[in-house]
N, CA, C and O atoms as CSV, one atom per row, in Angstrom:
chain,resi,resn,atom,element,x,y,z
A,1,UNK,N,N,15.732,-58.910,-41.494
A,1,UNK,CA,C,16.339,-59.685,-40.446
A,1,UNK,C,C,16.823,-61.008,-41.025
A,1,UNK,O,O,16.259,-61.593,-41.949
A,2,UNK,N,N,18.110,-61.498,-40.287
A,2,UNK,CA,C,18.659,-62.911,-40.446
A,2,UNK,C,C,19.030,-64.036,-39.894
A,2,UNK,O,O,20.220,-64.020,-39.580
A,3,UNK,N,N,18.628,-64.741,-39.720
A,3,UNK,CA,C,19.218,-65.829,-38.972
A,3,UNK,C,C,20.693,-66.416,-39.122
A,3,UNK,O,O,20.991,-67.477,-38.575
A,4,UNK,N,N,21.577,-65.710,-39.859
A,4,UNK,CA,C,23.207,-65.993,-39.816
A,4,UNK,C,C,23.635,-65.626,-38.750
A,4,UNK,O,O,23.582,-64.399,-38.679
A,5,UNK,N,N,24.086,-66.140,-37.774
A,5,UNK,CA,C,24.913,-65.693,-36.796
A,5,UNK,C,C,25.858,-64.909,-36.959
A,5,UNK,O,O,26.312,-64.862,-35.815
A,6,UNK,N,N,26.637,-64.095,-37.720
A,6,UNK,CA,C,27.300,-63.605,-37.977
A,6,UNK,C,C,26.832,-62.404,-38.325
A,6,UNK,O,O,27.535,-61.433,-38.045
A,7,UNK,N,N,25.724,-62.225,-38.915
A,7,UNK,CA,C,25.355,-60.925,-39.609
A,7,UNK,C,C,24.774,-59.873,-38.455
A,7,UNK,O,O,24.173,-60.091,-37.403
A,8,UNK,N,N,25.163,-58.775,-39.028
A,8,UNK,CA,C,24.774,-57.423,-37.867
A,8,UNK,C,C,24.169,-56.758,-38.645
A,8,UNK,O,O,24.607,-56.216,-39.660
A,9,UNK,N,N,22.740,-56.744,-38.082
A,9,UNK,CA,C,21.723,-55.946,-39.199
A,9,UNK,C,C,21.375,-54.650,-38.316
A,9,UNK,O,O,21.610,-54.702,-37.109
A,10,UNK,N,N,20.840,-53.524,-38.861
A,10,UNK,CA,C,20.663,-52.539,-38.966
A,10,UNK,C,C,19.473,-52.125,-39.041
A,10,UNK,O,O,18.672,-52.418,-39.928
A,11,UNK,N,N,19.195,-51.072,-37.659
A,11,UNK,CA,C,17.402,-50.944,-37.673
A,11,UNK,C,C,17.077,-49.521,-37.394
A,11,UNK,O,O,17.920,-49.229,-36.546
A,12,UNK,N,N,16.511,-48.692,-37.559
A,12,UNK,CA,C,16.588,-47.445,-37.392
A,12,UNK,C,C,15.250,-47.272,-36.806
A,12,UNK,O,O,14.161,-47.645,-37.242
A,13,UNK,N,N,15.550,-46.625,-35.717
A,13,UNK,CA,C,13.843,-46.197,-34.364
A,13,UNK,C,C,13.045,-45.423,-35.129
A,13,UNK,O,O,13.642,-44.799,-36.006
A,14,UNK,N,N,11.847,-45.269,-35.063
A,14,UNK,CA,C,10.920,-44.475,-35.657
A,14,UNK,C,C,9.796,-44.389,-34.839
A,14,UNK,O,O,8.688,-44.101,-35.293
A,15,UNK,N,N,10.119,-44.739,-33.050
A,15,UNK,CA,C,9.149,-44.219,-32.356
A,15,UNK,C,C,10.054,-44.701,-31.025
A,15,UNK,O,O,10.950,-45.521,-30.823
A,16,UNK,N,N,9.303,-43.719,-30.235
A,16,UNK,CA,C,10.592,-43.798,-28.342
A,16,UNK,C,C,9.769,-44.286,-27.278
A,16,UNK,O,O,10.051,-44.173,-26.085
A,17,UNK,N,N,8.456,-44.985,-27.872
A,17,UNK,CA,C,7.276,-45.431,-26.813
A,17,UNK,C,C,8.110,-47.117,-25.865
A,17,UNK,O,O,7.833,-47.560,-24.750
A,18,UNK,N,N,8.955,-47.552,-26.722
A,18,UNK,CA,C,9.170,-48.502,-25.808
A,18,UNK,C,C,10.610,-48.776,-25.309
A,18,UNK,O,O,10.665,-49.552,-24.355
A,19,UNK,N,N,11.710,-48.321,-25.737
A,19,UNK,CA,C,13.068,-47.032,-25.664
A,19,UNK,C,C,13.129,-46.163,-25.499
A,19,UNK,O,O,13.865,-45.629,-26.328
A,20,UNK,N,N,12.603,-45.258,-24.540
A,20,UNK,CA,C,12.722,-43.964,-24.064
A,20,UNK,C,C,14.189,-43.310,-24.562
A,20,UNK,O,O,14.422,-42.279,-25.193
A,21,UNK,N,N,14.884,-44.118,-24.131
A,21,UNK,CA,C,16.658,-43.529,-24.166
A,21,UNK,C,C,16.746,-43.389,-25.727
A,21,UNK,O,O,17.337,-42.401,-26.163
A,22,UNK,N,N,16.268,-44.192,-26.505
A,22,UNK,CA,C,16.681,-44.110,-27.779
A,22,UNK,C,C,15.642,-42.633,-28.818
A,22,UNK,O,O,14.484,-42.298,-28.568
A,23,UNK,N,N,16.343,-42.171,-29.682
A,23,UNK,CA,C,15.264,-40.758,-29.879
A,23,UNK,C,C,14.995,-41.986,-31.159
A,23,UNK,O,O,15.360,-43.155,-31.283
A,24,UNK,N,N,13.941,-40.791,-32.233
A,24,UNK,CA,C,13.638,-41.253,-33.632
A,24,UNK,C,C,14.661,-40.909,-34.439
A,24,UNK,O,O,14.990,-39.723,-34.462
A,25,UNK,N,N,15.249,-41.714,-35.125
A,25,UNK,CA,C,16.444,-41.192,-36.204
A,25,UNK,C,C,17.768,-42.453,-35.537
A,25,UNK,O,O,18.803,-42.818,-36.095
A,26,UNK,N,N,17.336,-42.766,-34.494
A,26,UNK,CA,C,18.734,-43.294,-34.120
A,26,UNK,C,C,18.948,-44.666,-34.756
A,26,UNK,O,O,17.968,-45.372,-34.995
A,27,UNK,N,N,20.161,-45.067,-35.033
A,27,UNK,CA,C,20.221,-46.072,-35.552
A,27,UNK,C,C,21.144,-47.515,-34.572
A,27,UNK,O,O,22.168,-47.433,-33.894
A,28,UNK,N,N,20.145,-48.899,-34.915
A,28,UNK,CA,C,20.680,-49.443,-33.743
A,28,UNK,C,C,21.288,-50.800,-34.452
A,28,UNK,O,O,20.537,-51.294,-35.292
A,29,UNK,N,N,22.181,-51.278,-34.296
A,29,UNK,CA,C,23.270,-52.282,-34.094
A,29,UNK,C,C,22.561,-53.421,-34.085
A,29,UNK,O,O,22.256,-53.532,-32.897
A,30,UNK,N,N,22.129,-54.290,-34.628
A,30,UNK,CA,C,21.705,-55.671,-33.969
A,30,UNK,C,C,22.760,-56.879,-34.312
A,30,UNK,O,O,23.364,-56.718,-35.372
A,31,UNK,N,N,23.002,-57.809,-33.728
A,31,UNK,CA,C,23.783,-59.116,-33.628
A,31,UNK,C,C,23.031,-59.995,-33.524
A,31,UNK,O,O,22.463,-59.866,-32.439
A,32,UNK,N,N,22.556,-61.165,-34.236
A,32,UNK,CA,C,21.517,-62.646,-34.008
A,32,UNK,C,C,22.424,-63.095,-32.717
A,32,UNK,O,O,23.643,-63.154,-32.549
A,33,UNK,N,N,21.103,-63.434,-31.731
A,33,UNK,CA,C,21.831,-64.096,-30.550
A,33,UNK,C,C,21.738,-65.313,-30.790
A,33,UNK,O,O,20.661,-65.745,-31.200
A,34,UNK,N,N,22.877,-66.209,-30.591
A,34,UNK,CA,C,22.633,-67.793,-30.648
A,34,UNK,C,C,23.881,-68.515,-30.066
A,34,UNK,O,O,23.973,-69.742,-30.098
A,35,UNK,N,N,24.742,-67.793,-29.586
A,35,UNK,CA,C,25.633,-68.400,-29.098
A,35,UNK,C,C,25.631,-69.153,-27.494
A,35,UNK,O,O,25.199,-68.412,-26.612
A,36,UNK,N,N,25.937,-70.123,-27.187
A,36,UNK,CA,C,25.598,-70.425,-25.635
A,36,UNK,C,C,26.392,-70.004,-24.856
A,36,UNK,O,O,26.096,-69.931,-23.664
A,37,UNK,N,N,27.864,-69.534,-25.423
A,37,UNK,CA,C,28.209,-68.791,-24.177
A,37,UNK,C,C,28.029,-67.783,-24.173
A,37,UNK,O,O,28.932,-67.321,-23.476
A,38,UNK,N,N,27.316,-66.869,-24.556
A,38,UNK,CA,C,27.244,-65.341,-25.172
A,38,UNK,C,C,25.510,-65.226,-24.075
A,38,UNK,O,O,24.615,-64.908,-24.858
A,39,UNK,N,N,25.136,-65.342,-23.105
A,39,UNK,CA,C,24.008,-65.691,-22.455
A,39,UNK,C,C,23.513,-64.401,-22.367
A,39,UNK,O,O,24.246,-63.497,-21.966
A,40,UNK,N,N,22.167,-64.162,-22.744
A,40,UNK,CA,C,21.746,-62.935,-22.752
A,40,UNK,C,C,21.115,-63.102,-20.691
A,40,UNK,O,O,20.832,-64.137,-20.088
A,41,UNK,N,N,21.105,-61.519,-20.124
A,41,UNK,CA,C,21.085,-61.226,-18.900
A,41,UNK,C,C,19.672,-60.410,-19.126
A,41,UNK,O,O,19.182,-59.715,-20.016
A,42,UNK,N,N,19.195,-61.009,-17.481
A,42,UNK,CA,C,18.078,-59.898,-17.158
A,42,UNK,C,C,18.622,-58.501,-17.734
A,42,UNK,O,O,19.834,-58.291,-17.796
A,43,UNK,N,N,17.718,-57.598,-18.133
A,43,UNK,CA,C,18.290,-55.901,-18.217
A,43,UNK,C,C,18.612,-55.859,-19.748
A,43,UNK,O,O,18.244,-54.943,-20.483
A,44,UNK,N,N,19.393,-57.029,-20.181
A,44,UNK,CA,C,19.895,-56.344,-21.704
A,44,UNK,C,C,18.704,-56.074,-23.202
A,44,UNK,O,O,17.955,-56.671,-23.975
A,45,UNK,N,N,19.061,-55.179,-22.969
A,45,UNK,CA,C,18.422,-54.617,-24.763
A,45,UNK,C,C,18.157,-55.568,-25.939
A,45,UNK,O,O,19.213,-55.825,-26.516
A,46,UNK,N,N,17.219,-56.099,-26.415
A,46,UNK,CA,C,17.287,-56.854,-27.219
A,46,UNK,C,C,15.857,-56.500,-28.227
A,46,UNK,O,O,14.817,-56.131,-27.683
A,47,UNK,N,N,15.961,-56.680,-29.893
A,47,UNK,CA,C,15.011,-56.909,-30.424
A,47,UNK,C,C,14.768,-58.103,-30.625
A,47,UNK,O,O,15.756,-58.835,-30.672
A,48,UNK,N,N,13.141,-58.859,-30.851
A,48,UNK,CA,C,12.654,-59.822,-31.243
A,48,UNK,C,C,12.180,-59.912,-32.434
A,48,UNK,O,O,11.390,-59.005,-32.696
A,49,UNK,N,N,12.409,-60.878,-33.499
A,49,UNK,CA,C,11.057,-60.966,-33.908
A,49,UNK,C,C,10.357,-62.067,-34.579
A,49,UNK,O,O,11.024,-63.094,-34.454
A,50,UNK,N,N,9.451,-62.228,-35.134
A,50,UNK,CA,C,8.337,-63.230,-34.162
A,50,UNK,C,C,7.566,-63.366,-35.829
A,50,UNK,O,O,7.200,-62.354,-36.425
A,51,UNK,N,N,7.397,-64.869,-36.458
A,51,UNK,CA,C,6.860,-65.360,-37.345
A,51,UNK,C,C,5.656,-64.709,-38.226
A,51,UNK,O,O,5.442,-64.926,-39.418
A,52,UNK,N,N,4.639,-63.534,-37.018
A,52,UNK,CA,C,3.941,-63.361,-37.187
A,52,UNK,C,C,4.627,-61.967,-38.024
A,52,UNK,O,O,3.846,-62.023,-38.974
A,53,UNK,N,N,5.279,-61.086,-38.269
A,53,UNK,CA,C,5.723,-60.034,-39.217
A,53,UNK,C,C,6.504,-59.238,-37.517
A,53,UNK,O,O,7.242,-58.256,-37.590
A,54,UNK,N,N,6.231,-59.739,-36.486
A,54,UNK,CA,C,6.353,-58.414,-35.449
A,54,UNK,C,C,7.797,-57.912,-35.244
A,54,UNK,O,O,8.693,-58.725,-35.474
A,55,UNK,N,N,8.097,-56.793,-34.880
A,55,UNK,CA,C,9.933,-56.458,-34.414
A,55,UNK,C,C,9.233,-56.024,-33.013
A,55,UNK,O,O,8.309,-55.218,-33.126
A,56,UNK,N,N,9.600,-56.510,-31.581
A,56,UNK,CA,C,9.922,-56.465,-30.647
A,56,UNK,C,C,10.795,-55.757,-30.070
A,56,UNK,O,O,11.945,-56.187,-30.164
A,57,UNK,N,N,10.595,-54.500,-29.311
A,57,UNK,CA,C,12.040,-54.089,-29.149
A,57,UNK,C,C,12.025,-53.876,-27.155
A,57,UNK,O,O,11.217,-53.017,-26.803
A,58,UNK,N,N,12.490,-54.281,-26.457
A,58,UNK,CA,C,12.234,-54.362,-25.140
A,58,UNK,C,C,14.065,-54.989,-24.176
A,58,UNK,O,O,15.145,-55.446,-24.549
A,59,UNK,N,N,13.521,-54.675,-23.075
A,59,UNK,CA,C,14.499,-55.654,-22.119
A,59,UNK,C,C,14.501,-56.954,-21.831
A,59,UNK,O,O,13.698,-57.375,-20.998
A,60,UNK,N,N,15.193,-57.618,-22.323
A,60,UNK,CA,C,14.945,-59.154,-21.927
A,60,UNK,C,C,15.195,-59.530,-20.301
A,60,UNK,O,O,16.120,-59.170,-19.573
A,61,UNK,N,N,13.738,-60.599,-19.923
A,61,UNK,CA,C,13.552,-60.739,-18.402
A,61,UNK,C,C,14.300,-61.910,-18.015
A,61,UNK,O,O,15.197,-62.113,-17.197
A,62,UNK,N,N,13.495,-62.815,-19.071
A,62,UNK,CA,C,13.736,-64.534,-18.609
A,62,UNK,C,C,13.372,-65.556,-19.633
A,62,UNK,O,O,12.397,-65.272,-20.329
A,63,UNK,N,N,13.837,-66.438,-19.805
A,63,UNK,CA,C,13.038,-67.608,-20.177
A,63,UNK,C,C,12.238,-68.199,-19.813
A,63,UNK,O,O,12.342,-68.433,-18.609
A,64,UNK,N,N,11.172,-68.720,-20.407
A,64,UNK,CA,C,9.955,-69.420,-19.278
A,64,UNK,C,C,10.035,-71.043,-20.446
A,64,UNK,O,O,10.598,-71.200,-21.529
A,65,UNK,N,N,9.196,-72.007,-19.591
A,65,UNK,CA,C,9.226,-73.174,-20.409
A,65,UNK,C,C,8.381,-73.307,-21.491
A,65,UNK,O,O,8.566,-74.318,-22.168
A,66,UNK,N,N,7.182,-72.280,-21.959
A,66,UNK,CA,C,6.960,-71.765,-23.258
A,66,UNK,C,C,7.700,-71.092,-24.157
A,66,UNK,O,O,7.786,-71.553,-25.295
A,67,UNK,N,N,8.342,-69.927,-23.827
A,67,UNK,CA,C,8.956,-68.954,-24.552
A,67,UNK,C,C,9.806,-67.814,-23.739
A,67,UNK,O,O,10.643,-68.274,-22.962
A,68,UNK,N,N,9.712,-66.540,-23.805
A,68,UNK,CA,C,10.751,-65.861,-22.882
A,68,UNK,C,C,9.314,-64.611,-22.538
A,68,UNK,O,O,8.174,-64.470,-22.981
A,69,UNK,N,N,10.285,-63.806,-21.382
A,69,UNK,CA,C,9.529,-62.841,-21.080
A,69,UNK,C,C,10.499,-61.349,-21.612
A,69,UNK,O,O,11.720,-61.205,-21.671
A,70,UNK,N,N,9.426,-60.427,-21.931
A,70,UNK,CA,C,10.324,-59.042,-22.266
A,70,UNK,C,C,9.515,-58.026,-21.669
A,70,UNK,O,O,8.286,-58.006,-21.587
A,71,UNK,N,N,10.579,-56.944,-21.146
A,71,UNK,CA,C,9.224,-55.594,-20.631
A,71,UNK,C,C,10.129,-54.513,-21.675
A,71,UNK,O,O,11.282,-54.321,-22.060
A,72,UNK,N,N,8.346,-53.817,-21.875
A,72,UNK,CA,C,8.523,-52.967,-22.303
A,72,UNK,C,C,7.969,-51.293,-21.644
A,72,UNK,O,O,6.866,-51.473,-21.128
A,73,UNK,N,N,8.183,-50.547,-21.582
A,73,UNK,CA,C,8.000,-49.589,-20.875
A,73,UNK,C,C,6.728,-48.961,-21.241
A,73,UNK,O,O,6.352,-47.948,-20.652
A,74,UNK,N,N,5.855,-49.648,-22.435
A,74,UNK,CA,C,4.603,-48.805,-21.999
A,74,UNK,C,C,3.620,-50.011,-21.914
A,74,UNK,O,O,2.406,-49.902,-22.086
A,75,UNK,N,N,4.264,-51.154,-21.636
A,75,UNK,CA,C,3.363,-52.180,-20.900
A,75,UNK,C,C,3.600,-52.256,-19.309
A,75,UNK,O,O,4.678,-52.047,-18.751
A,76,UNK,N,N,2.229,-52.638,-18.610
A,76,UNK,CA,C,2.794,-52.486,-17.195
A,76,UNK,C,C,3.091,-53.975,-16.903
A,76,UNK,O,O,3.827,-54.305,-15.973
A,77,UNK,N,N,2.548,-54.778,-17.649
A,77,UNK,CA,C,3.562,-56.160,-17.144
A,77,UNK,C,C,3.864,-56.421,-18.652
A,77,UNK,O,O,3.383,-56.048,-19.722
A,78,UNK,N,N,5.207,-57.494,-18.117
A,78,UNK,CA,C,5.717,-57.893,-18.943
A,78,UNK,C,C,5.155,-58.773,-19.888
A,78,UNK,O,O,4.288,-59.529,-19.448
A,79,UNK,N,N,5.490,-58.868,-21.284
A,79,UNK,CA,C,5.361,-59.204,-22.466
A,79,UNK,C,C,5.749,-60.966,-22.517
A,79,UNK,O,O,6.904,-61.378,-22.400
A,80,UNK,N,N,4.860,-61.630,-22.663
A,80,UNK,CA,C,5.440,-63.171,-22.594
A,80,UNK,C,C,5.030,-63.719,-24.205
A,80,UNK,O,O,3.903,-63.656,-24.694
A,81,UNK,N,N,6.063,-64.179,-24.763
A,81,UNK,CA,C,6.285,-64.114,-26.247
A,81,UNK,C,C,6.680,-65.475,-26.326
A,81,UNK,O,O,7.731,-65.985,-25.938
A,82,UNK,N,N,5.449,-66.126,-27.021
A,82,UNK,CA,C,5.481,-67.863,-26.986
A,82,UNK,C,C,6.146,-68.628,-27.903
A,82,UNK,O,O,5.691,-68.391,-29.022
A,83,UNK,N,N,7.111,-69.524,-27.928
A,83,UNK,CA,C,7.385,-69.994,-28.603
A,83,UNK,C,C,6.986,-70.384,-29.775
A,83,UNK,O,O,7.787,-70.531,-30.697
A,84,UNK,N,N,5.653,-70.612,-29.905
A,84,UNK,CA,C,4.844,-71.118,-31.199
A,84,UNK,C,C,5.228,-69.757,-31.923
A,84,UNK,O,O,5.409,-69.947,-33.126
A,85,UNK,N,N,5.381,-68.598,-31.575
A,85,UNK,CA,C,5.657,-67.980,-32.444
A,85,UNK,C,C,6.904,-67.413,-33.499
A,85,UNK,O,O,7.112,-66.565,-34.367
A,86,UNK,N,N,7.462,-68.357,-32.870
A,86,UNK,CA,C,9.080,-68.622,-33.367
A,86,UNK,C,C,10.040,-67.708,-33.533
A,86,UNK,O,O,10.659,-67.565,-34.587
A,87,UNK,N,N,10.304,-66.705,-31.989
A,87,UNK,CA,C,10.960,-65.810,-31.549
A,87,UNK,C,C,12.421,-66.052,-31.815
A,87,UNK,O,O,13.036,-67.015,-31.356
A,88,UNK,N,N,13.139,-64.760,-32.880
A,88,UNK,CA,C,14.081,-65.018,-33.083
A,88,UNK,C,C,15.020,-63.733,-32.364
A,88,UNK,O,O,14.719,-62.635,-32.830
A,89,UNK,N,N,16.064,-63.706,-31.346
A,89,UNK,CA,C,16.433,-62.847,-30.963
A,89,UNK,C,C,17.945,-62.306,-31.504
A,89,UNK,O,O,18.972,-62.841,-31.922
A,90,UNK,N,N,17.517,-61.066,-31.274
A,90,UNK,CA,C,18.532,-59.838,-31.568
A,90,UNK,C,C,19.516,-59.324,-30.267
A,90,UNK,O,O,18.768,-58.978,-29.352
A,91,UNK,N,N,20.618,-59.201,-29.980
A,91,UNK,CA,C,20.978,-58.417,-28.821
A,91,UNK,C,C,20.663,-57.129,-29.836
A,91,UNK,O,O,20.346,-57.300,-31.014
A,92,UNK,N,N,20.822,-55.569,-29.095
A,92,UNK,CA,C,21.412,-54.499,-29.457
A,92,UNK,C,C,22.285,-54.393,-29.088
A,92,UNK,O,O,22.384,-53.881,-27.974
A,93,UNK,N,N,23.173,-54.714,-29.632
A,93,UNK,CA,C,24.735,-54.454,-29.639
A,93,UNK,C,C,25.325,-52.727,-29.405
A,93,UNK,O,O,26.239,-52.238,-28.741
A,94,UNK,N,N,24.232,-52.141,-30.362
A,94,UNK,CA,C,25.101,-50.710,-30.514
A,94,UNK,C,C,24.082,-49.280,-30.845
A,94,UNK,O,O,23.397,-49.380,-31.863
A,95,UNK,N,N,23.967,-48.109,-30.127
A,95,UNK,CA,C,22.830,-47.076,-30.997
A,95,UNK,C,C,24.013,-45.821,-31.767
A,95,UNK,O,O,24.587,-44.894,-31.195
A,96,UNK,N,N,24.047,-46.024,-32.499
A,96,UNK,CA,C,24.349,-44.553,-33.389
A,96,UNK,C,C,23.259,-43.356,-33.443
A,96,UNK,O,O,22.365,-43.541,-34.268
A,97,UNK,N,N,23.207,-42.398,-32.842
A,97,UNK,CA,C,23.035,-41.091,-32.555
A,97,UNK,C,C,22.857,-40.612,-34.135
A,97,UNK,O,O,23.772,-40.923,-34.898
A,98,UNK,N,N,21.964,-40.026,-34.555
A,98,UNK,CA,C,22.111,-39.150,-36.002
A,98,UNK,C,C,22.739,-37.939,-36.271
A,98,UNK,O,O,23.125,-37.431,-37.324
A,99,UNK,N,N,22.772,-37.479,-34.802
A,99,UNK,CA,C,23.131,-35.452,-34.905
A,99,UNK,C,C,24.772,-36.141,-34.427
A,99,UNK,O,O,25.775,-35.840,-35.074
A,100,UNK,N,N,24.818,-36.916,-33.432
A,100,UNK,CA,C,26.485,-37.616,-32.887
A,100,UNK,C,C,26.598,-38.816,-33.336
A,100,UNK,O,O,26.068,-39.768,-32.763
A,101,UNK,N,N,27.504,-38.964,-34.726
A,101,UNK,CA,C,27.328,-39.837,-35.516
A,101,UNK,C,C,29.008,-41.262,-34.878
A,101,UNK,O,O,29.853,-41.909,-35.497
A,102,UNK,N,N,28.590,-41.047,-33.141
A,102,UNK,CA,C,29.721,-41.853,-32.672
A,102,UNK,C,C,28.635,-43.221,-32.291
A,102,UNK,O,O,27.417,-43.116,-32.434
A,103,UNK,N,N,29.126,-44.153,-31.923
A,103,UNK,CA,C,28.602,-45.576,-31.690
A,103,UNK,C,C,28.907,-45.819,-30.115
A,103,UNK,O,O,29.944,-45.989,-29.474
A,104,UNK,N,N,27.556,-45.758,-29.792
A,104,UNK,CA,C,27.418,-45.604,-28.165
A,104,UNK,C,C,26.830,-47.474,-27.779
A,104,UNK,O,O,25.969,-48.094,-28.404
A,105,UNK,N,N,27.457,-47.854,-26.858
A,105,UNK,CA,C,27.403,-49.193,-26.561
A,105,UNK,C,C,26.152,-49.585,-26.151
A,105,UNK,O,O,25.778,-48.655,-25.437
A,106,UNK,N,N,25.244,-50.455,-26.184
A,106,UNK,CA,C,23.600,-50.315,-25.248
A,106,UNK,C,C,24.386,-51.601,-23.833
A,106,UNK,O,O,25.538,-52.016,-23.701
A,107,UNK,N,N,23.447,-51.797,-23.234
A,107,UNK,CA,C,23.485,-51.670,-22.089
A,107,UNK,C,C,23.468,-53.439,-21.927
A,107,UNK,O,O,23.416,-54.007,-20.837
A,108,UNK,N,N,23.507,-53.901,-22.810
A,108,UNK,CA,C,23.862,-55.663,-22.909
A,108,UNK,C,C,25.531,-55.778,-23.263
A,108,UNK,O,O,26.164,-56.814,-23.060
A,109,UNK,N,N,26.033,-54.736,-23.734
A,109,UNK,CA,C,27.591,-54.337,-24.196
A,109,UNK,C,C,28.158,-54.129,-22.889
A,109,UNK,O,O,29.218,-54.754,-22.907
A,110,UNK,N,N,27.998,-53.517,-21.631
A,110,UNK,CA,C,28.155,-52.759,-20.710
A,110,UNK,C,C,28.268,-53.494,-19.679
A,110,UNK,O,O,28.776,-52.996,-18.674
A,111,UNK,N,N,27.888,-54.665,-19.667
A,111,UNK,CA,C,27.932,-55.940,-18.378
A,111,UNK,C,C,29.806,-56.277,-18.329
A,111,UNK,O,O,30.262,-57.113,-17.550
């Protein structure tokens, strides 16, 4: 992962516990979010990740005046991810399919 705004890094799923939609093999698109007009929305797809080694992969909820909130689908509440831990966010921009090797938009693309 990078903190260039510009760079689109590349992450490949290797489990569907917190992306259902996404299988194992698929490969996903990331974009560093940092732009202020580029405002990430309740609902959109985003990875995190977090000082401590973690990749985050969930729906972004909200910002809170610690840090932000994310759900993930095999937590029953949402995930509140503190600033001290120096959350750096990803939109998913994009999932590439392995068997349909076309570039399907995720759902922060789609607004």
């Amino acid at each position: 992962m990078t903190h260039c705004s510009h760079a689109l890094s590349r992450l490949i799923v290797d489990t569907t516990c917190m992306m259902p939609r996404m299988k194992p093999g698929d490969e996903l698109l990331l974009k560093r979010f940092c732009s202020v007009h580029d405002q990430l929305r309740s609902g959109d797809d985003i990875a995190c990740s977090t000082n401590d080694g973690r990749l985050i992969l969930g729906q972004f909820c909200q910002y809170t005046g610690r840090g932000l909130i994310v759900r993930q689908l095999v937590r029953e509440s949402a995930l509140h991810i503190d600033y001290a831990r120096g959350p750096i966010l990803y939109r998913i921009s994009a999932v590439i399919h392995p068997k349909k090797p076309t570039m399907i938009p995720a759902r922060s693309v789609l607004h």
